[in-house]
Coordinates of N, CA and C in Angstrom, one line a residue:
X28 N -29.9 17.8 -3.1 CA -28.5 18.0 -2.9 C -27.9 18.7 -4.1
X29 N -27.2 20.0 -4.0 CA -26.3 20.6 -4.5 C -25.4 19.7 -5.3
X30 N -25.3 19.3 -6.8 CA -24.5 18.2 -7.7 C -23.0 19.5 -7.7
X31 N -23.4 20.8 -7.8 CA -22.5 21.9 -8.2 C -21.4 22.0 -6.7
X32 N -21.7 22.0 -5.0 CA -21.3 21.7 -4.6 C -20.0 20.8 -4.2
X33 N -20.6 20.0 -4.8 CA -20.4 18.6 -4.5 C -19.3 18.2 -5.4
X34 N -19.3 18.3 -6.8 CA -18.3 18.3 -7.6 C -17.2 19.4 -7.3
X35 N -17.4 20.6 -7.1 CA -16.5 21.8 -6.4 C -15.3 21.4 -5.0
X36 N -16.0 20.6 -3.9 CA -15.5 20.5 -2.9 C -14.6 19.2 -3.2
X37 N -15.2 17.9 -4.3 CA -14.3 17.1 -4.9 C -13.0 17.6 -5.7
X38 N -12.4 18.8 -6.0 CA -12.0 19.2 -7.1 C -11.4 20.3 -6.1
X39 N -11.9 20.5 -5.2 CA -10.4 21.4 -3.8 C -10.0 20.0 -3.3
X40 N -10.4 19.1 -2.8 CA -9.6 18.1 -2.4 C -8.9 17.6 -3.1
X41 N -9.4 17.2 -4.5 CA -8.8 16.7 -5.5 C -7.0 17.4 -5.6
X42 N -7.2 18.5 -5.3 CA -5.9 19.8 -5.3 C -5.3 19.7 -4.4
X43 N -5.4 19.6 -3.1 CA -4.6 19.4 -2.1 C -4.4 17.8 -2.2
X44 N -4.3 16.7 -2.4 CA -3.7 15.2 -3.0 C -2.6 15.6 -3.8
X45 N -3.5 16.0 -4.8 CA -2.2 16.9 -6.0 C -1.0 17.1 -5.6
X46 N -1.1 18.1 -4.8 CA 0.2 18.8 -4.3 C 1.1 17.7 -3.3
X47 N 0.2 17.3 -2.4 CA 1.1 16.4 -1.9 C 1.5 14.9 -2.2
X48 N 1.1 14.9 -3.3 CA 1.7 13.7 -3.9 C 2.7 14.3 -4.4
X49 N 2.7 15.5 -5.1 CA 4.3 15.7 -5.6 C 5.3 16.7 -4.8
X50 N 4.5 16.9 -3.6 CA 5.8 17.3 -2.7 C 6.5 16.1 -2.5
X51 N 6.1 14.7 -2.1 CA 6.4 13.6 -1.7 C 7.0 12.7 -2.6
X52 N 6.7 13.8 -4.2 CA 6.8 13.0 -5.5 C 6.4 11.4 -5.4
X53 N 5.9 11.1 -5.1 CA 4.7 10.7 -5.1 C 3.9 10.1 -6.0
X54 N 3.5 10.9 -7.4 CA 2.5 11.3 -8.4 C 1.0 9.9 -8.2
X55 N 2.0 8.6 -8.6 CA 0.8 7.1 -8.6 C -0.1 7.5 -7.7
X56 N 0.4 7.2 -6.4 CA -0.5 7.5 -5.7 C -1.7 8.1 -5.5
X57 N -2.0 9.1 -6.2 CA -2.6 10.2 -6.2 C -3.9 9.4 -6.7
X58 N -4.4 8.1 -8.0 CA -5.6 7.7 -8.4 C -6.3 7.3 -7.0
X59 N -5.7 6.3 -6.4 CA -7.2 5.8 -5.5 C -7.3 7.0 -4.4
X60 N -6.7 7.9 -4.2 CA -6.9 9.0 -3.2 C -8.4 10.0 -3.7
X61 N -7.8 9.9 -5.1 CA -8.7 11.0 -5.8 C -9.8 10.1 -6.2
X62 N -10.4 8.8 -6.0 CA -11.0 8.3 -6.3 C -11.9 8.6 -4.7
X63 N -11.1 8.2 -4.1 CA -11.8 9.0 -2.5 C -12.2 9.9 -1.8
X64 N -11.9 10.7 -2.5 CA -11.7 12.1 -2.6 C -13.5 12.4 -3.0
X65 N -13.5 11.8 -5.0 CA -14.6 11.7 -5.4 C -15.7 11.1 -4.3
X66 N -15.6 9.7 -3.9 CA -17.1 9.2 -3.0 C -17.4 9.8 -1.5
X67 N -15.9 10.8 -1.5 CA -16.7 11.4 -0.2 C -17.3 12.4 -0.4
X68 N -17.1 13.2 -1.3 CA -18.2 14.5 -2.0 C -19.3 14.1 -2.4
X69 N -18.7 13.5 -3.4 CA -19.5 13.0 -4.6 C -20.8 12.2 -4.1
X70 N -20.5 11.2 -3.3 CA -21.4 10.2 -2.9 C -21.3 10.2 -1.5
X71 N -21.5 10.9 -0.7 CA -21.3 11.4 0.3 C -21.5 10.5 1.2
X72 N -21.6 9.9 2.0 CA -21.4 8.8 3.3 C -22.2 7.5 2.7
X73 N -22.2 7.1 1.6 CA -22.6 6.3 1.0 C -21.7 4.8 1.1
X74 N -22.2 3.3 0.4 CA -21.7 2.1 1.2 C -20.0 2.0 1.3
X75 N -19.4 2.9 0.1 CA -18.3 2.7 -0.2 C -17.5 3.8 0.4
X76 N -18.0 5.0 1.0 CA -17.6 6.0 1.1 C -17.8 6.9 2.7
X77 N -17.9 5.4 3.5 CA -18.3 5.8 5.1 C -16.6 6.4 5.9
X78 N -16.3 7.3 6.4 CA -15.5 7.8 7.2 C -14.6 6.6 7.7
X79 N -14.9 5.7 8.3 CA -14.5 4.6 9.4 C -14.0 3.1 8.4
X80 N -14.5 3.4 7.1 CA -14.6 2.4 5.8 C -12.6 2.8 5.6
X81 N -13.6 3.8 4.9 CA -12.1 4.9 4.6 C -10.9 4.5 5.4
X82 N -10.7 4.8 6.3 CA -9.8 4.9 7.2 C -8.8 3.6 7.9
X83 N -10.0 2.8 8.1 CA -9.6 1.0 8.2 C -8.9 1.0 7.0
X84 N -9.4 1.0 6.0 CA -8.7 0.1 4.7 C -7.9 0.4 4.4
X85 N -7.9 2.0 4.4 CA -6.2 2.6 4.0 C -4.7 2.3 5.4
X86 N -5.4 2.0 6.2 CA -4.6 2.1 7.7 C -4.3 0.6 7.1
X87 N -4.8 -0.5 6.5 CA -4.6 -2.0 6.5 C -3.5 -1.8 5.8
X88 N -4.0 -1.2 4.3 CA -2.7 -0.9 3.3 C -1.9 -0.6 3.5
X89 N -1.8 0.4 4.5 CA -0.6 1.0 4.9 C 0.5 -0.3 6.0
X90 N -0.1 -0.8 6.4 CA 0.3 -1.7 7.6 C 0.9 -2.7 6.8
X91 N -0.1 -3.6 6.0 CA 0.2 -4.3 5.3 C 1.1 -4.2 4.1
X92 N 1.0 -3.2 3.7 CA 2.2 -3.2 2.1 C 3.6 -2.8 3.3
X93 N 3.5 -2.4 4.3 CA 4.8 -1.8 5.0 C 5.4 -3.6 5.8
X94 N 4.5 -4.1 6.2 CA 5.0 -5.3 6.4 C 5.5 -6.3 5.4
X95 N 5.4 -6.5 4.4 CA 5.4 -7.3 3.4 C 6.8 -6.9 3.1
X96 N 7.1 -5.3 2.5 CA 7.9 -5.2 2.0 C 8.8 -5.6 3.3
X97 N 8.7 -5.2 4.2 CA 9.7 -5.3 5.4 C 10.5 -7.4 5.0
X98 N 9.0 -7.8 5.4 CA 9.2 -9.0 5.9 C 9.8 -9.8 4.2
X99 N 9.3 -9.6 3.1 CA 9.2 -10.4 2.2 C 9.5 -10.1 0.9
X100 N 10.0 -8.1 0.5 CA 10.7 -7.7 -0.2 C 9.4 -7.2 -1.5
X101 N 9.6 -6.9 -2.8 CA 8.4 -6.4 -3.1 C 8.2 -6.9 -4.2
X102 N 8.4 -8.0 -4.6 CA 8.3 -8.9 -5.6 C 6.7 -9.0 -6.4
X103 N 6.2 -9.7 -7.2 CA 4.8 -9.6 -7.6 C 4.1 -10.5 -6.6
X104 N 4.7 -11.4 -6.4 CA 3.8 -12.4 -5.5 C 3.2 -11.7 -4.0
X105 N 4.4 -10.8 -3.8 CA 4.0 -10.0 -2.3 C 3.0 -9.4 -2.9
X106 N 2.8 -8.2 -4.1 CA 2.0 -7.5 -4.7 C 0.7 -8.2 -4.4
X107 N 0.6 -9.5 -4.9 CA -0.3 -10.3 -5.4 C -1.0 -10.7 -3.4
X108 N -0.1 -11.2 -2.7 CA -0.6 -10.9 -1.3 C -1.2 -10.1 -0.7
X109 N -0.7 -9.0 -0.9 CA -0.9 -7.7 -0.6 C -2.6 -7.1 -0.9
X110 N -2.9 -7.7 -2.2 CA -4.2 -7.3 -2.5 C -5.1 -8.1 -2.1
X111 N -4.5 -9.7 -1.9 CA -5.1 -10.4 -1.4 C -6.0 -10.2 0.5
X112 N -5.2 -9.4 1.0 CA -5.5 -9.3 2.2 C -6.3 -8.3 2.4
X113 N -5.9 -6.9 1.5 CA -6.7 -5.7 1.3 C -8.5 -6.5 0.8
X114 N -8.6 -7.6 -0.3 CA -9.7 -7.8 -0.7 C -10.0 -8.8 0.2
X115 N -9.4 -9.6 0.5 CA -10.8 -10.2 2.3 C -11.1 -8.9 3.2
X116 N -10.3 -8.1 3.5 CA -10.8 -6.9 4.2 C -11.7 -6.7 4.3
X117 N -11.7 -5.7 2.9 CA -12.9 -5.3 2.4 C -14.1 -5.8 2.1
X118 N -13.8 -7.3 1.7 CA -15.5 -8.1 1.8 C -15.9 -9.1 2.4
X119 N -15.3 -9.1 3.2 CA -15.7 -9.7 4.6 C -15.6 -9.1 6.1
X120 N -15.4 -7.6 5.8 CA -15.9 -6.8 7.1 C -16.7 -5.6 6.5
X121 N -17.0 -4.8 7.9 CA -18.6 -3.8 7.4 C -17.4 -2.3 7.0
X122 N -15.9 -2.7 6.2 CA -14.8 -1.7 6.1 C -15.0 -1.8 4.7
X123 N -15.8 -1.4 3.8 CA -15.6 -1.5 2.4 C -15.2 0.1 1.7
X124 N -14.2 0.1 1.1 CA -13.4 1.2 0.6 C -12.6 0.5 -0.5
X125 N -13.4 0.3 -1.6 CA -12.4 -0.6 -2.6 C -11.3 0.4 -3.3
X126 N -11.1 1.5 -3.1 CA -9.7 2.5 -3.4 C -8.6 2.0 -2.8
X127 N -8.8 1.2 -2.2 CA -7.9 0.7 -1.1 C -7.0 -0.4 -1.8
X128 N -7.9 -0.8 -2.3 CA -7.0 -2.1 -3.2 C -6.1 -1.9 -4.1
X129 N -6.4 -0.3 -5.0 CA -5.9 0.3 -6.0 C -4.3 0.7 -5.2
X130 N -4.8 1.2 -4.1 CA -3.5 1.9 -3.2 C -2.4 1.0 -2.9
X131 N -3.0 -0.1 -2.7 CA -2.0 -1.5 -2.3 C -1.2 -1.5 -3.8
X132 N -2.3 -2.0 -4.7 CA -1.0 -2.1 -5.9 C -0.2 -1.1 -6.4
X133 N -0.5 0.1 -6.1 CA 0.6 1.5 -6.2 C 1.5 1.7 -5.5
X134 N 1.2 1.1 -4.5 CA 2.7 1.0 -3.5 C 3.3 0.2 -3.8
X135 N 3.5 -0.6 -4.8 CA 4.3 -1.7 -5.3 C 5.3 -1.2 -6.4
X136 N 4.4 -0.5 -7.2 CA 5.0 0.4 -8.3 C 6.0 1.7 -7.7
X137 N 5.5 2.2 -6.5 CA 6.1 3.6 -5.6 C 6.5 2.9 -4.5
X138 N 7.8 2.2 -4.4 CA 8.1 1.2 -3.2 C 8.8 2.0 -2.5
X139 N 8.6 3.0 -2.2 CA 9.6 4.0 -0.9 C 9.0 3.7 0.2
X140 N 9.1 3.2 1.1 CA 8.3 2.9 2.2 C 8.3 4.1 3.1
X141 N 9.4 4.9 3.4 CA 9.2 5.9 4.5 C 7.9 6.9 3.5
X142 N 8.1 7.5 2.3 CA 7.7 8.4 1.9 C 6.1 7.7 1.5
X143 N 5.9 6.8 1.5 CA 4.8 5.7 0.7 C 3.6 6.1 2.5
X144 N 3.8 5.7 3.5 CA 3.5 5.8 5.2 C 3.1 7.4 5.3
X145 N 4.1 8.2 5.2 CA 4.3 9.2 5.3 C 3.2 10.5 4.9
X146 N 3.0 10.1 3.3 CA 2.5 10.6 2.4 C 0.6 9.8 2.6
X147 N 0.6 8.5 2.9 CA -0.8 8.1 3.0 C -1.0 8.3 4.3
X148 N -0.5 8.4 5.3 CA -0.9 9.2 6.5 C -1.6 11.0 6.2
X149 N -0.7 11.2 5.2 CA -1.0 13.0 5.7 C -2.6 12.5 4.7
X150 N -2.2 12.3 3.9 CA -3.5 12.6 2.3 C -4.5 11.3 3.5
X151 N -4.7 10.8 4.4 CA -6.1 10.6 4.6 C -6.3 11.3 5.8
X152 N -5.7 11.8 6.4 CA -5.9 12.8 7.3 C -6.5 13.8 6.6
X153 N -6.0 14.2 5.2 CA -6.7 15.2 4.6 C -8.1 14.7 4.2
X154 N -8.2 13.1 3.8 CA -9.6 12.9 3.3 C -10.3 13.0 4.4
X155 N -10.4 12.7 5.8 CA -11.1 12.6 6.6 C -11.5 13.7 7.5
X156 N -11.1 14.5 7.2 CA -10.8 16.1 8.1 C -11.9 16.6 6.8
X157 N -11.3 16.5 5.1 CA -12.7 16.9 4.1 C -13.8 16.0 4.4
X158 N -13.8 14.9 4.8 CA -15.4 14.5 4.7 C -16.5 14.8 6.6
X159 N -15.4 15.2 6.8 CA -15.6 16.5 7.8 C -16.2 17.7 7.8
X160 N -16.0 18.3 7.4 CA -16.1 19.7 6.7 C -17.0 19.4 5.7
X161 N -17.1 18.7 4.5 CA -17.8 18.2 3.9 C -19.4 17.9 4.2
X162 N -19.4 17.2 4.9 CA -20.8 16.9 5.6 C -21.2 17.8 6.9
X163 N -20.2 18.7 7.5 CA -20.9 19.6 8.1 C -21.5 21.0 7.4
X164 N -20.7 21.4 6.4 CA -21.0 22.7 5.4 C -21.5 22.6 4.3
X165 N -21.8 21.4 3.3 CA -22.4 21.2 2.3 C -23.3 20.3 2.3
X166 N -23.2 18.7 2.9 CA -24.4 17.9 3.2 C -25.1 18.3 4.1
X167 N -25.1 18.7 5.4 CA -26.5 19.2 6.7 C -26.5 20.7 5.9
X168 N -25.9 21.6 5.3 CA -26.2 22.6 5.0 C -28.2 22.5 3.6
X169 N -27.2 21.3 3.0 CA -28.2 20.7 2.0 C -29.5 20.2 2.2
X170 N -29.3 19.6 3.3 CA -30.1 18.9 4.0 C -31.5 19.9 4.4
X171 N -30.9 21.2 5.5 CA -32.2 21.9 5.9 C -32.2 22.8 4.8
X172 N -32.0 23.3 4.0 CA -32.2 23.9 2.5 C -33.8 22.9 2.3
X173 N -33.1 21.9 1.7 CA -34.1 20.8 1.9 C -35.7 20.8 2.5
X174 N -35.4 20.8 4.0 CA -36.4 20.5 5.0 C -37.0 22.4 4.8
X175 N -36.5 23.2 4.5 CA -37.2 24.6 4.6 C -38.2 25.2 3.8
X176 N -37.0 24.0 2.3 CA -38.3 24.5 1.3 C -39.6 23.7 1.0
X177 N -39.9 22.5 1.9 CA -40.8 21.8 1.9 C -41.9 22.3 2.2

């Protein structure tokens, strides 16, 4: 596998997060995205970094910090909830995406809820659409490279 690839297509993703973290102003947000960003290139469908991992965990966070704040305001203890529920998630189902946890407590610090939904909706649409693209044009591309020159 292409390491040159791979760090390259981490680092256009990494760029489009960027930007829409600060269209949305945003900025926090931006670590566990880009930490995502990284294991879907970088470590490409690997335990932490499966498409369906991804997607569950951030959809919980999203659900979950939106409910909390709704129901219970955004105090530390909700914070402290909040990760609580993100970390049974994650290790006690086959949804492991520990960026997820990181996202939970950034939404506590970036408590806009429309823009907080809004903004993790678009940026994992964007991770998932890249680890898309990703694994069809740089991992199977890698792959029969691979199998050719054997």
């Amino acid at each position: 596998m292409n390491r040159w690839k791979n760090i390259l297509s981490f680092l256009a993703i990494f760029g489009i997060i960027i930007v829409w973290t600060y269209v949305f102003r945003l900025a926090l947000l931006a670590p566990p995205f880009a930490v995502s960003a990284y294991l879907i290139s970088v470590e490409h469908r690997g335990r932490f970094s499966k498409p369906d991992s991804l997607i569950v965990s951030y959809v919980a966070v999203i659900l979950s910090t939106t409910l909390l704040h709704i129901l219970l305001g955004t105090g530390v203890i909700q914070l402290y909830l909040n990760v609580v529920i993100i970390s049974i998630l994650i290790t006690f189902t086959r949804f492991k995406h520990p960026p997820a946890i990181a996202l939970a407590v950034f939404s506590y610090i970036e408590h806009n809820d429309v823009k907080f939904v809004e903004s993790s909706i678009i940026i994992l649409i964007v991770l998932w659409l890249a680890d898309l693209i990703h694994h069809h044009y740089v991992f199977l591309a890698d792959e029969s490279e691979d199998k050719e020159g054997k």
